[in-house]
JSON list of C-alpha atoms in Angstrom, two decimals:
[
{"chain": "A", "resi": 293, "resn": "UNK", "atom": "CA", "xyz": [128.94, -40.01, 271.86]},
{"chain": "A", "resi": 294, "resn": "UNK", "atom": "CA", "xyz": [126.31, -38.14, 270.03]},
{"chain": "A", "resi": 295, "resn": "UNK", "atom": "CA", "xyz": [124.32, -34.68, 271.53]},
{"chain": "A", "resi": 296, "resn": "UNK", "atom": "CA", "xyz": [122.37, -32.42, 269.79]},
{"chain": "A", "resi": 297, "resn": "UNK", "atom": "CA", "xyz": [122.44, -28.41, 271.21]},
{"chain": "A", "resi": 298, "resn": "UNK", "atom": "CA", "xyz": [119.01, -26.15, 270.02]},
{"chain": "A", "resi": 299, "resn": "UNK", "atom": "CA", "xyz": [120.49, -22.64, 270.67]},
{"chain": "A", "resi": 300, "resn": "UNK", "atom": "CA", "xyz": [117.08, -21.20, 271.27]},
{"chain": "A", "resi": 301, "resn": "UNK", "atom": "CA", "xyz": [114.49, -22.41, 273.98]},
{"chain": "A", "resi": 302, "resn": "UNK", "atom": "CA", "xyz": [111.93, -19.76, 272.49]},
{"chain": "A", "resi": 303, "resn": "UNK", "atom": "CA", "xyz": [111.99, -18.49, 268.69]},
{"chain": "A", "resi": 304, "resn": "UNK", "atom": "CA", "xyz": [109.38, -16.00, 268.00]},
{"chain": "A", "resi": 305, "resn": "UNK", "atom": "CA", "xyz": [108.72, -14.51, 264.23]},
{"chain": "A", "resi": 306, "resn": "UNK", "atom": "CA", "xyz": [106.00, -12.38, 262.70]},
{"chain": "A", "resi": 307, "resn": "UNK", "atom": "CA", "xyz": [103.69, -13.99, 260.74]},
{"chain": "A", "resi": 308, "resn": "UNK", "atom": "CA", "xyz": [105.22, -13.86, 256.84]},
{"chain": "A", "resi": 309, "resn": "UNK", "atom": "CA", "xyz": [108.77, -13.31, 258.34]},
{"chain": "A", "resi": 310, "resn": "UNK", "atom": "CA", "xyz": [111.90, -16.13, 257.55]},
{"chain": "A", "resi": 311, "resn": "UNK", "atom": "CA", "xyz": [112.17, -18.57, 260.56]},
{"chain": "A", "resi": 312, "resn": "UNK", "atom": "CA", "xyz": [115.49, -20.20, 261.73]},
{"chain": "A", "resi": 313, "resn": "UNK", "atom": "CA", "xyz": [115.53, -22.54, 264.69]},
{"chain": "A", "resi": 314, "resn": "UNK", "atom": "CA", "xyz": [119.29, -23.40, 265.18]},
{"chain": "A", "resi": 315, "resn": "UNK", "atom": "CA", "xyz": [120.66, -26.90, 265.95]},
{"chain": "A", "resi": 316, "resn": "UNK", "atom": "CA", "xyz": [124.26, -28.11, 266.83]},
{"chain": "A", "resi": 317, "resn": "UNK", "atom": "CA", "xyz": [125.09, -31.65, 266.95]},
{"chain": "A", "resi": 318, "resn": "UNK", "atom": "CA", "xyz": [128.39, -33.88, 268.36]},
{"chain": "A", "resi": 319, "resn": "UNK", "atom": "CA", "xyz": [128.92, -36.98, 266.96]},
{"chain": "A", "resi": 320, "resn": "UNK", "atom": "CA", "xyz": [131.41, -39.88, 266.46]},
{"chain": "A", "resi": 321, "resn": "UNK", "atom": "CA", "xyz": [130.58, -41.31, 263.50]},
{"chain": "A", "resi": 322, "resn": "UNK", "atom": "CA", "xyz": [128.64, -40.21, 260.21]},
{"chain": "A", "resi": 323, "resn": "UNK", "atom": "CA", "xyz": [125.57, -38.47, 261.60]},
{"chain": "A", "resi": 324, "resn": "UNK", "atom": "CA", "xyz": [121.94, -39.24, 260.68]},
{"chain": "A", "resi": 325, "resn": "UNK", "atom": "CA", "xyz": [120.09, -36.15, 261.41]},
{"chain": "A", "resi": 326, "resn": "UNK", "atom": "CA", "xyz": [116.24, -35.09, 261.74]},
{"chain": "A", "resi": 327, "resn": "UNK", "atom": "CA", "xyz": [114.11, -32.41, 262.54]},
{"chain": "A", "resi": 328, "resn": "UNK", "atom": "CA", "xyz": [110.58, -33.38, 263.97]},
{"chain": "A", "resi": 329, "resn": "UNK", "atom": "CA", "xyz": [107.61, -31.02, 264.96]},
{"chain": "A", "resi": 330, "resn": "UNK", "atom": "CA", "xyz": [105.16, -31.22, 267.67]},
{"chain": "A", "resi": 331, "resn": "UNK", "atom": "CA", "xyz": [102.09, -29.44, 268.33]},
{"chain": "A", "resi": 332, "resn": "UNK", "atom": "CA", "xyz": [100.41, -28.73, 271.61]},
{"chain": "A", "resi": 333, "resn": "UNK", "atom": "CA", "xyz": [99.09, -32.24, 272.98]},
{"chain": "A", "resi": 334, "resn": "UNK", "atom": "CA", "xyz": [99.78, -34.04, 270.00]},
{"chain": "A", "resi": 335, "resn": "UNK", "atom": "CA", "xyz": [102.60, -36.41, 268.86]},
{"chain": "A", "resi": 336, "resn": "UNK", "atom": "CA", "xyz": [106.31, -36.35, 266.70]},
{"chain": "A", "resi": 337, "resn": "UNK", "atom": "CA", "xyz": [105.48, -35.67, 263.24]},
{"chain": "A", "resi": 338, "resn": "UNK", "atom": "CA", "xyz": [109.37, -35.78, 261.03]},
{"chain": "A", "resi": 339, "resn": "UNK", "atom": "CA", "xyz": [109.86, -32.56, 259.23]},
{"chain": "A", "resi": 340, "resn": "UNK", "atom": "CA", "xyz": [112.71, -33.74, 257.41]},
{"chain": "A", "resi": 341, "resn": "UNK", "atom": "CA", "xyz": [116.05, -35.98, 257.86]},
{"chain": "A", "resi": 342, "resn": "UNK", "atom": "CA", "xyz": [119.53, -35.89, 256.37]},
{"chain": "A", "resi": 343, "resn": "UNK", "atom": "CA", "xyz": [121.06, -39.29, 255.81]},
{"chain": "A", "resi": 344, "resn": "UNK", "atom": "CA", "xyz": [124.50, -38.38, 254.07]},
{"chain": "A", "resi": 345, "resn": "UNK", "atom": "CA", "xyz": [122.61, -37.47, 250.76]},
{"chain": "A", "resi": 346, "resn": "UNK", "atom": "CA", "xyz": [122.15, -33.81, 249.37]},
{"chain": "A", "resi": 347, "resn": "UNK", "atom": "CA", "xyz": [123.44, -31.48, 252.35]},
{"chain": "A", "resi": 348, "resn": "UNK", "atom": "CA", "xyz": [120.32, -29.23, 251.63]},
{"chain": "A", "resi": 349, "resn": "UNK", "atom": "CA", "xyz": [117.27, -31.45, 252.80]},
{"chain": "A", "resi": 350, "resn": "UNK", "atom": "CA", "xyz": [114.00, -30.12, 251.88]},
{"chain": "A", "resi": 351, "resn": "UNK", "atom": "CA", "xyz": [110.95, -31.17, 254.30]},
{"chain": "A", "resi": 352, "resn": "UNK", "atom": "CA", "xyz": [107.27, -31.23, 254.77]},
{"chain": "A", "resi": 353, "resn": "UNK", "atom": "CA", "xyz": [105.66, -27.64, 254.77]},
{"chain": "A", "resi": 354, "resn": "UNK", "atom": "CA", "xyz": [108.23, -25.00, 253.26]},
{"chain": "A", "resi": 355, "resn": "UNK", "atom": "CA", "xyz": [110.92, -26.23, 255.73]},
{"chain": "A", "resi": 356, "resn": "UNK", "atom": "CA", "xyz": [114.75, -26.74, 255.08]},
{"chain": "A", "resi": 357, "resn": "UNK", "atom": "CA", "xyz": [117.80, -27.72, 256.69]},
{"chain": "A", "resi": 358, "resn": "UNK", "atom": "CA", "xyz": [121.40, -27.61, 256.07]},
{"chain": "A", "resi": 359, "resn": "UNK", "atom": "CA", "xyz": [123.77, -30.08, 256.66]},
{"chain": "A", "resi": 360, "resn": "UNK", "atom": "CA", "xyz": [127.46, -28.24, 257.34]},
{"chain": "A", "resi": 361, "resn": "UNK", "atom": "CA", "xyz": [129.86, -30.82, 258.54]},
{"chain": "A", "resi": 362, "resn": "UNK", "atom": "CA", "xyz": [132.29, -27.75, 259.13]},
{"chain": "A", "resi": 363, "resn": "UNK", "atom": "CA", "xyz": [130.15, -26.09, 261.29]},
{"chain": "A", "resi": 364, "resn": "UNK", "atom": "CA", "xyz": [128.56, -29.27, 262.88]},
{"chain": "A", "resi": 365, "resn": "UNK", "atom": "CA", "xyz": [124.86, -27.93, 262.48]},
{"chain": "A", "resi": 366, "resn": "UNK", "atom": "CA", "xyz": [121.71, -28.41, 261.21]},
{"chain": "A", "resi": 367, "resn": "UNK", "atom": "CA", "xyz": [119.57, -25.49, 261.26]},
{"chain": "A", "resi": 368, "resn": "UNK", "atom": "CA", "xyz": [116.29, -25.56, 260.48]},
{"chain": "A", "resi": 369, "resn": "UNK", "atom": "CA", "xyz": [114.64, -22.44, 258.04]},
{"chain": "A", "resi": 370, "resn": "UNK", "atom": "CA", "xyz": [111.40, -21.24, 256.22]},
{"chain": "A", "resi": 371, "resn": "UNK", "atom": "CA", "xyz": [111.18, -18.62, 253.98]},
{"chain": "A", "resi": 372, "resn": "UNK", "atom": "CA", "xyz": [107.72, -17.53, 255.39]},
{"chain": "A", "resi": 373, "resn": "UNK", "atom": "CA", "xyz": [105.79, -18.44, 258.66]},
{"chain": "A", "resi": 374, "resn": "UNK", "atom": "CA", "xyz": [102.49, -19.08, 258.80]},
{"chain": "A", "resi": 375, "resn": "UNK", "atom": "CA", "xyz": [100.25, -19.25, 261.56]},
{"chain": "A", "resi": 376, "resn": "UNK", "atom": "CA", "xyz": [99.87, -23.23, 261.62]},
{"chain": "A", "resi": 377, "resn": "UNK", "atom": "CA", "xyz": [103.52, -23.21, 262.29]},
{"chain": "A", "resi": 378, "resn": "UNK", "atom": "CA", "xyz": [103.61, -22.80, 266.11]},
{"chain": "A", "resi": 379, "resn": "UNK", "atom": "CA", "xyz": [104.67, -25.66, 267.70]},
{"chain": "A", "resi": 380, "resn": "UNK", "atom": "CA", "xyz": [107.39, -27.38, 269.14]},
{"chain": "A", "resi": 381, "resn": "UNK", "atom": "CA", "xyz": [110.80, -28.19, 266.94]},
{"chain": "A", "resi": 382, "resn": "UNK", "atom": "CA", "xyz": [113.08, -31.16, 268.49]},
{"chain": "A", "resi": 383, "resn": "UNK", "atom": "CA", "xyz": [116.50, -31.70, 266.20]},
{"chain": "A", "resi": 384, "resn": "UNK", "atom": "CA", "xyz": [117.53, -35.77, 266.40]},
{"chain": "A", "resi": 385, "resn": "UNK", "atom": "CA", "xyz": [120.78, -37.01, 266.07]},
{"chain": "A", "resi": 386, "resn": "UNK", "atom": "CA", "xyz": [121.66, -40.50, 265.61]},
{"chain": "A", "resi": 387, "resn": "UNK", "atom": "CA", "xyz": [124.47, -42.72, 264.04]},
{"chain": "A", "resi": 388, "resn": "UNK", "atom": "CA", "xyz": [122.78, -43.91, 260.69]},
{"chain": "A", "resi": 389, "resn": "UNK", "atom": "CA", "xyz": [121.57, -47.84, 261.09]},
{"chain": "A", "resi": 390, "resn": "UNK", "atom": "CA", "xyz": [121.48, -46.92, 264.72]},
{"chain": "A", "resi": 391, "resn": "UNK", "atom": "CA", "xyz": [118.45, -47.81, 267.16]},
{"chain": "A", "resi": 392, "resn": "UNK", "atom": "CA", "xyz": [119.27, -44.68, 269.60]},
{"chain": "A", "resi": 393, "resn": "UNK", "atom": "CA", "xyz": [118.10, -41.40, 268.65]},
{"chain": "A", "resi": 394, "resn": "UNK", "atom": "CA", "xyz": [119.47, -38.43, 271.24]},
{"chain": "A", "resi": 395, "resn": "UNK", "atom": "CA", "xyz": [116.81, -35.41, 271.09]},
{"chain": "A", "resi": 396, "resn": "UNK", "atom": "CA", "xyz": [117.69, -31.68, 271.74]},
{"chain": "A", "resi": 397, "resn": "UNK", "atom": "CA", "xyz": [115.71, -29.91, 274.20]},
{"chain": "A", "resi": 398, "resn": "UNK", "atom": "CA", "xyz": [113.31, -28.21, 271.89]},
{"chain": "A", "resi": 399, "resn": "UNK", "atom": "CA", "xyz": [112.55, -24.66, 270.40]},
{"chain": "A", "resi": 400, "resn": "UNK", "atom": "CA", "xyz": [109.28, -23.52, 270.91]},
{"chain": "A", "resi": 401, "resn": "UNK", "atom": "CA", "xyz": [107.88, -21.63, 268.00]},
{"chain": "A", "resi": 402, "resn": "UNK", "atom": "CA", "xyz": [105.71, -18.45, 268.04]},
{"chain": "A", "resi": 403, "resn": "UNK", "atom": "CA", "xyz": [104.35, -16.88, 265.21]},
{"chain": "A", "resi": 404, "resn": "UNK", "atom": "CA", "xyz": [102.80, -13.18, 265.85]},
{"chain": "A", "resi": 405, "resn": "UNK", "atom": "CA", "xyz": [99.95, -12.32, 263.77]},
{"chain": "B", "resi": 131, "resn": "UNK", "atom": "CA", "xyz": [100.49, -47.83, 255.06]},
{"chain": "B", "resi": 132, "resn": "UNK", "atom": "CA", "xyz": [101.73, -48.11, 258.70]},
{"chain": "B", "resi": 133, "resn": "UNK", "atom": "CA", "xyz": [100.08, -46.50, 261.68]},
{"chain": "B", "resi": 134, "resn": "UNK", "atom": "CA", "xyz": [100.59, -46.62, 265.15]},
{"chain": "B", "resi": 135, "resn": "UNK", "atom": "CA", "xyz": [97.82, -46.41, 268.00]},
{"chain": "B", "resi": 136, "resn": "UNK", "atom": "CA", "xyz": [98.36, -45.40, 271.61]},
{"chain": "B", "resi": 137, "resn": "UNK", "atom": "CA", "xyz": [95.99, -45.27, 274.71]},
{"chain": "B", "resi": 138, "resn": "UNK", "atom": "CA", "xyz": [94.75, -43.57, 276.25]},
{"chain": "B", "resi": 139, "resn": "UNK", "atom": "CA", "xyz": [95.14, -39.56, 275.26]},
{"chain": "B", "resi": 140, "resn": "UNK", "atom": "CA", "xyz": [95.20, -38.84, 278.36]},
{"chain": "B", "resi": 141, "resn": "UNK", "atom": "CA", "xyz": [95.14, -40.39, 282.05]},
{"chain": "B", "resi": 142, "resn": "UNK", "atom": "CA", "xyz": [94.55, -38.94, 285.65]},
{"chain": "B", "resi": 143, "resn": "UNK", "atom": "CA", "xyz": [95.81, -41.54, 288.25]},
{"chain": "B", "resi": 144, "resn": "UNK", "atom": "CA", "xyz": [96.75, -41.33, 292.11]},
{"chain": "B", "resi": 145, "resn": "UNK", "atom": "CA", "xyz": [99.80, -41.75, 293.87]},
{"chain": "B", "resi": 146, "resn": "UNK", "atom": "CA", "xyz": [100.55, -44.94, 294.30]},
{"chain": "B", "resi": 147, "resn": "UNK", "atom": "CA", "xyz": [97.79, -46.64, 291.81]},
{"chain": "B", "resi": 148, "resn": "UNK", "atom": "CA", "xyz": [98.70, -48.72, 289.05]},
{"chain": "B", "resi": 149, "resn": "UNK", "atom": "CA", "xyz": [99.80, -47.86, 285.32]},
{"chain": "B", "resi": 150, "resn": "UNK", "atom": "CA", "xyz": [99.02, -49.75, 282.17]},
{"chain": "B", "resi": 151, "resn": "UNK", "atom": "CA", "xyz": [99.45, -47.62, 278.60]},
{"chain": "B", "resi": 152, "resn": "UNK", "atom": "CA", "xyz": [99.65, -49.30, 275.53]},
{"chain": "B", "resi": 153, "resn": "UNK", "atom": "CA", "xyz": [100.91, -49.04, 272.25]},
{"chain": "B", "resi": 154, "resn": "UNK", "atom": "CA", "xyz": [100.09, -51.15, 269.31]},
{"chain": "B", "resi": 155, "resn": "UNK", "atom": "CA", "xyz": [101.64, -50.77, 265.28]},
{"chain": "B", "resi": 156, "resn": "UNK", "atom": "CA", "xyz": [99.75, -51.91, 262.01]},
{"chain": "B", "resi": 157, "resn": "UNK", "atom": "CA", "xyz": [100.96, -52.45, 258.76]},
{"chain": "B", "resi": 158, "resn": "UNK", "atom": "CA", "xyz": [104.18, -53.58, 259.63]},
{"chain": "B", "resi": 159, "resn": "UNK", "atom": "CA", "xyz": [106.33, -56.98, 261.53]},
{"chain": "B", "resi": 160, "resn": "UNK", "atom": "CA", "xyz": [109.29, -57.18, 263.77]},
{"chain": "B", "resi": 161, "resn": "UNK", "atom": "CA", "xyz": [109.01, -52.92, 264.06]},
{"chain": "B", "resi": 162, "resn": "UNK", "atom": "CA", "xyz": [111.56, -51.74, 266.67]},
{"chain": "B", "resi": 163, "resn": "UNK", "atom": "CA", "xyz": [109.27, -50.49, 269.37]},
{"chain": "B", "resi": 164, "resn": "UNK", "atom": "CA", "xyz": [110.40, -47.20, 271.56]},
{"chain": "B", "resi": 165, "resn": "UNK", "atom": "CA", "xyz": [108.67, -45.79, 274.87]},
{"chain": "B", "resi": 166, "resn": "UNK", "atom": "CA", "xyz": [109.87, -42.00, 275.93]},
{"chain": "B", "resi": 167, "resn": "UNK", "atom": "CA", "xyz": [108.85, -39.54, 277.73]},
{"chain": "B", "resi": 168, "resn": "UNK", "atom": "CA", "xyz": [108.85, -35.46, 277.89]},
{"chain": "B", "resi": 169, "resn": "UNK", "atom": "CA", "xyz": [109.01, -33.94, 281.20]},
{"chain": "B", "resi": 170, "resn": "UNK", "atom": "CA", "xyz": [107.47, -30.34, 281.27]},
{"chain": "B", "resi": 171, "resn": "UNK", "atom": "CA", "xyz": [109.90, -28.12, 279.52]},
{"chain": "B", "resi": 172, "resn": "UNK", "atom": "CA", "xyz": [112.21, -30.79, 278.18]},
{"chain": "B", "resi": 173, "resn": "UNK", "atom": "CA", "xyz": [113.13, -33.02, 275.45]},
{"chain": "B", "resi": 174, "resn": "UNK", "atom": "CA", "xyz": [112.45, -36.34, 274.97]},
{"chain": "B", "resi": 175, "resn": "UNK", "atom": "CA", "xyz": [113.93, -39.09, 277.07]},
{"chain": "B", "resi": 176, "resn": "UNK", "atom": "CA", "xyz": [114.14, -42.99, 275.87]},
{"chain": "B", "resi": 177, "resn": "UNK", "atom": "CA", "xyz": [113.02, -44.83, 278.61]},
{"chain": "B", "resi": 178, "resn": "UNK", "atom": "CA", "xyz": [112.99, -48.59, 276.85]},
{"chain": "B", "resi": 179, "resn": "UNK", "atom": "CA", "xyz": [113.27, -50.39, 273.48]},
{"chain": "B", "resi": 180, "resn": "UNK", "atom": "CA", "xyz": [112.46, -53.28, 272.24]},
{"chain": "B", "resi": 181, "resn": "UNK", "atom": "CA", "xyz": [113.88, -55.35, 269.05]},
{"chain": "B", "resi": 182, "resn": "UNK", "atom": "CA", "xyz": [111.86, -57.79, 269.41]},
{"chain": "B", "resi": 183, "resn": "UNK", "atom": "CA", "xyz": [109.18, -59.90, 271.46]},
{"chain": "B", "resi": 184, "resn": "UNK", "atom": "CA", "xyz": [110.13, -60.47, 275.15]},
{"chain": "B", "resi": 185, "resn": "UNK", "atom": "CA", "xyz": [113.26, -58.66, 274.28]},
{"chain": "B", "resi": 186, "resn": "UNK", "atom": "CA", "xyz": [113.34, -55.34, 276.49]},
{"chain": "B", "resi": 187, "resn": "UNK", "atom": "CA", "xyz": [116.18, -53.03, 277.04]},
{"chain": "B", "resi": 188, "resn": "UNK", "atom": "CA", "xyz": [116.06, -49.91, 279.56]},
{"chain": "B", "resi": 189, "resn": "UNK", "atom": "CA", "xyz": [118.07, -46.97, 279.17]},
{"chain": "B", "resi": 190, "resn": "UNK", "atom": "CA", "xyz": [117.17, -45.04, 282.42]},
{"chain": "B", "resi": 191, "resn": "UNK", "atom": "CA", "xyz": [116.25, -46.57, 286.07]},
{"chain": "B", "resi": 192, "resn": "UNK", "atom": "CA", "xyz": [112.86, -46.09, 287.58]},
{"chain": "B", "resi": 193, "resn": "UNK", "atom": "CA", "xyz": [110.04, -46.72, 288.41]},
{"chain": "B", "resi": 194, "resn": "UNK", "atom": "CA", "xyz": [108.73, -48.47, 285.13]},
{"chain": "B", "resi": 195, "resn": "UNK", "atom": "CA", "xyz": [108.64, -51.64, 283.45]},
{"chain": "B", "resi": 196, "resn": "UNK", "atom": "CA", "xyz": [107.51, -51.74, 279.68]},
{"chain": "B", "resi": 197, "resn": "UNK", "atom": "CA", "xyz": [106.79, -55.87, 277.47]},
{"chain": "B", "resi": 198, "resn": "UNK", "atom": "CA", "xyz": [106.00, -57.04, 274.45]},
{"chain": "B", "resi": 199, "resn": "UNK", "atom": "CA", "xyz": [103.95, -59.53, 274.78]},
{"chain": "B", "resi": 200, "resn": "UNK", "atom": "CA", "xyz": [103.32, -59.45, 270.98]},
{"chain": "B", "resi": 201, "resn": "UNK", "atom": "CA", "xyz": [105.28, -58.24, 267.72]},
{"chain": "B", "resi": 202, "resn": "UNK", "atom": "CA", "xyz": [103.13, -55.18, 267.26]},
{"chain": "B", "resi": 203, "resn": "UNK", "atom": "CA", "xyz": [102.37, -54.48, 271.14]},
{"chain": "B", "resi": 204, "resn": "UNK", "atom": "CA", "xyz": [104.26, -52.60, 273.76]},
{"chain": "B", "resi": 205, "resn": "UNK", "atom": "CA", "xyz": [102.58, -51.87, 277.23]},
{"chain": "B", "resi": 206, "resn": "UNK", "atom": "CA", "xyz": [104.58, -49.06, 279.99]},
{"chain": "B", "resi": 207, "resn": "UNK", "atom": "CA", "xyz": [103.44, -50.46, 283.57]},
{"chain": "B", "resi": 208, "resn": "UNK", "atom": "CA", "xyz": [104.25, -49.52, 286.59]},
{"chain": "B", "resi": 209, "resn": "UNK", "atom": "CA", "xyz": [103.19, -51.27, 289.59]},
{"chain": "B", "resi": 210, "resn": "UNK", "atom": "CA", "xyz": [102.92, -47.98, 292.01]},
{"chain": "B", "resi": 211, "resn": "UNK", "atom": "CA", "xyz": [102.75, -44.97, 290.30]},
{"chain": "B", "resi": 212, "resn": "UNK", "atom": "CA", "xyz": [104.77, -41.66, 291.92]},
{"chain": "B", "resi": 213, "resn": "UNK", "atom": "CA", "xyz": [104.27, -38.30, 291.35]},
{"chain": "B", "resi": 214, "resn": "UNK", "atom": "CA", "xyz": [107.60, -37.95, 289.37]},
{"chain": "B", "resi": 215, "resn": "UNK", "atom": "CA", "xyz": [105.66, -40.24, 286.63]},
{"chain": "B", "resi": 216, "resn": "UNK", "atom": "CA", "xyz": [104.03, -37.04, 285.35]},
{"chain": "B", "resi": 217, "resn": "UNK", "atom": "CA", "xyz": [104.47, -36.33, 282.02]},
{"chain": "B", "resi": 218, "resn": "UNK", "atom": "CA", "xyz": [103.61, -37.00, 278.47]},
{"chain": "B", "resi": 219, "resn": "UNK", "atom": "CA", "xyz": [104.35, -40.47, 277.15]},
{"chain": "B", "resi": 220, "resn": "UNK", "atom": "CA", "xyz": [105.65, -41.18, 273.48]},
{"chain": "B", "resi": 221, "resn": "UNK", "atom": "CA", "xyz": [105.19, -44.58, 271.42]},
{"chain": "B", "resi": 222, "resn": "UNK", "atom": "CA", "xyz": [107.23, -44.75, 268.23]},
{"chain": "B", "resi": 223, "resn": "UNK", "atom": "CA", "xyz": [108.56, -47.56, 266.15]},
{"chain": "B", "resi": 224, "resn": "UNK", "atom": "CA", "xyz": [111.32, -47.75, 263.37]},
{"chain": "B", "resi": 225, "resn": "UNK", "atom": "CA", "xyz": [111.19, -50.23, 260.46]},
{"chain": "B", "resi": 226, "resn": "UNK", "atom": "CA", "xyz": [113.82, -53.60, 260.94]},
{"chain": "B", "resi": 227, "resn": "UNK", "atom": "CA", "xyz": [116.08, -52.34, 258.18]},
{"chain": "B", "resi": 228, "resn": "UNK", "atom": "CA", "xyz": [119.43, -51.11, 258.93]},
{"chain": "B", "resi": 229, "resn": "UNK", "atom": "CA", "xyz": [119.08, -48.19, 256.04]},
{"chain": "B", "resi": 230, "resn": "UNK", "atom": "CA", "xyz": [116.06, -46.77, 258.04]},
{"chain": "B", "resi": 231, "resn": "UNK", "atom": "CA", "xyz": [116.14, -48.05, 261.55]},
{"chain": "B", "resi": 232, "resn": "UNK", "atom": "CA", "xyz": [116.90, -44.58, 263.07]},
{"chain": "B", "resi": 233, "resn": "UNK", "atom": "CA", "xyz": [113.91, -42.93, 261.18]},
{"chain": "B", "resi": 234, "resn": "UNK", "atom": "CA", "xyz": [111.12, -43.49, 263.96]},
{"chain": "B", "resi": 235, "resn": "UNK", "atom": "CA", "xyz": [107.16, -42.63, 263.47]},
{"chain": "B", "resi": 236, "resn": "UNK", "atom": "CA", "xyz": [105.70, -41.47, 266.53]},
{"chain": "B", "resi": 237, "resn": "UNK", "atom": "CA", "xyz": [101.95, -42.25, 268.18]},
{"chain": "B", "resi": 238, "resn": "UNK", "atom": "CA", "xyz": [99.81, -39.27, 269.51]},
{"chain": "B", "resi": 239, "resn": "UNK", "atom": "CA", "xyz": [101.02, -39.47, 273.00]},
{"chain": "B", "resi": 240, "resn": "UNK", "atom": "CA", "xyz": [99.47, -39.88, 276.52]},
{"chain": "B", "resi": 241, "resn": "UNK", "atom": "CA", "xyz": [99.42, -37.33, 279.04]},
{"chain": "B", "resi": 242, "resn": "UNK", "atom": "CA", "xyz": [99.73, -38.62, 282.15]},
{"chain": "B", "resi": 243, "resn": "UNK", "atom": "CA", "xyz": [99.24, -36.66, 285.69]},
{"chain": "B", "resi": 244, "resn": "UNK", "atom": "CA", "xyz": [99.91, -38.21, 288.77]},
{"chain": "B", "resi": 245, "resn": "UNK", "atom": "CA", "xyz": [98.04, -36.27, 291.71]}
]
């Protein structure tokens, strides 16, 4: 059975500062995993997804993940936050070809000016 | 290029009224259709899917129904709305293709308080 664990609730960086939101993920089978971002009131948008390519997965806006079967996560990083960046991070796990996607509980994101 | 519509943005209904939201996708046939919804301070919960037309499954019991009446439409009813129902409502759809049916494109939402 797949789950997905976000080790933070509440992240909150200084504007210019790295960001990491942290993921852990179970799974039976070969993983398909996402990151997707939501801002207040609005809908999903996908940041990026790993699909058993490249273990580093670049996204949309500066962000990156790493894939580390070892480990079983999927943490999500920036080199430098910005301002536009507050919002709401959900990591996805699924099986790949699968119709079920299983969403962690979010990690709210707070940048400090 | 694909898009997906959902309405409306947001909805104010009593306890014990109706509930019709819809969802519609363009650009694209036989999508997978999703419905979910995020309770305050959680993730997101699949409520039903749909692989195609009249074809419905639920994944949680309550006190919601969702069709497809069409291949690009999917409507969330509810005949007598509680105040559980609150929350924000998610449309998404997934392309038919087995390389990319897990990679799902998500509609703006409707928030949706039951008073």
């Amino acid at each position: 059975a797949q789950s997905v664990t976000q080790l933070d609730s509440h992240v909150s960086v200084s504007e210019g500062t790295p960001v990491l939101l942290r993921c852990n993920y179970s799974s039976s089978y070969s993983p398909s995993l996402f990151w997707y971002v939501q801002h207040p009131n609005k809908g999903l948008q996908l940041l990026l997804k790993y699909t058993s390519a490249a273990t580093l997965v670049k996204g949309i806006n500066g962000f990156e993940a790493e894939f580390k079967k070892s480990e079983t996560s999927f943490h999500l990083t920036k080199p430098s936050a910005h301002m536009s960046d507050a919002a709401e991070y959900f990591c996805v796990v699924s099986d790949t070809g699968a119709n079920n996607l299983f969403f962690g509980t979010g990690t709210r994101l707070t940048v400090i000016p | 290029s694909q898009t997906i519509h959902q309405w409306p943005a947001t909805l104010v209904q009593p306890v014990g009224s109706p509930l019709s939201l819809e969802c519609t996708v363009e650009g694209t046939s036989n999508p997978n259709l999703y419905w979910y919804r995020q309770a305050a301070g959680r993730g997101l919960q699949l409520l039903f899917y749909s692989v195609g037309i009249g074809q419905i499954s639920s994944e949680v019991p309550q006190n919601l129904s969702a069709s497809r009446p069409q291949d690009r439409q999917f409507i969330l009813s509810s005949k007598k709305l509680l105040l559980s129902d609150s929350g924000f409502y998610l449309c998404a759809w997934s392309p038919d293709l087995l390389s990319a049916k897990n990679i799902q494109y998500f509609g703006a939402g409707t928030r949706l308080s039951v008073l």
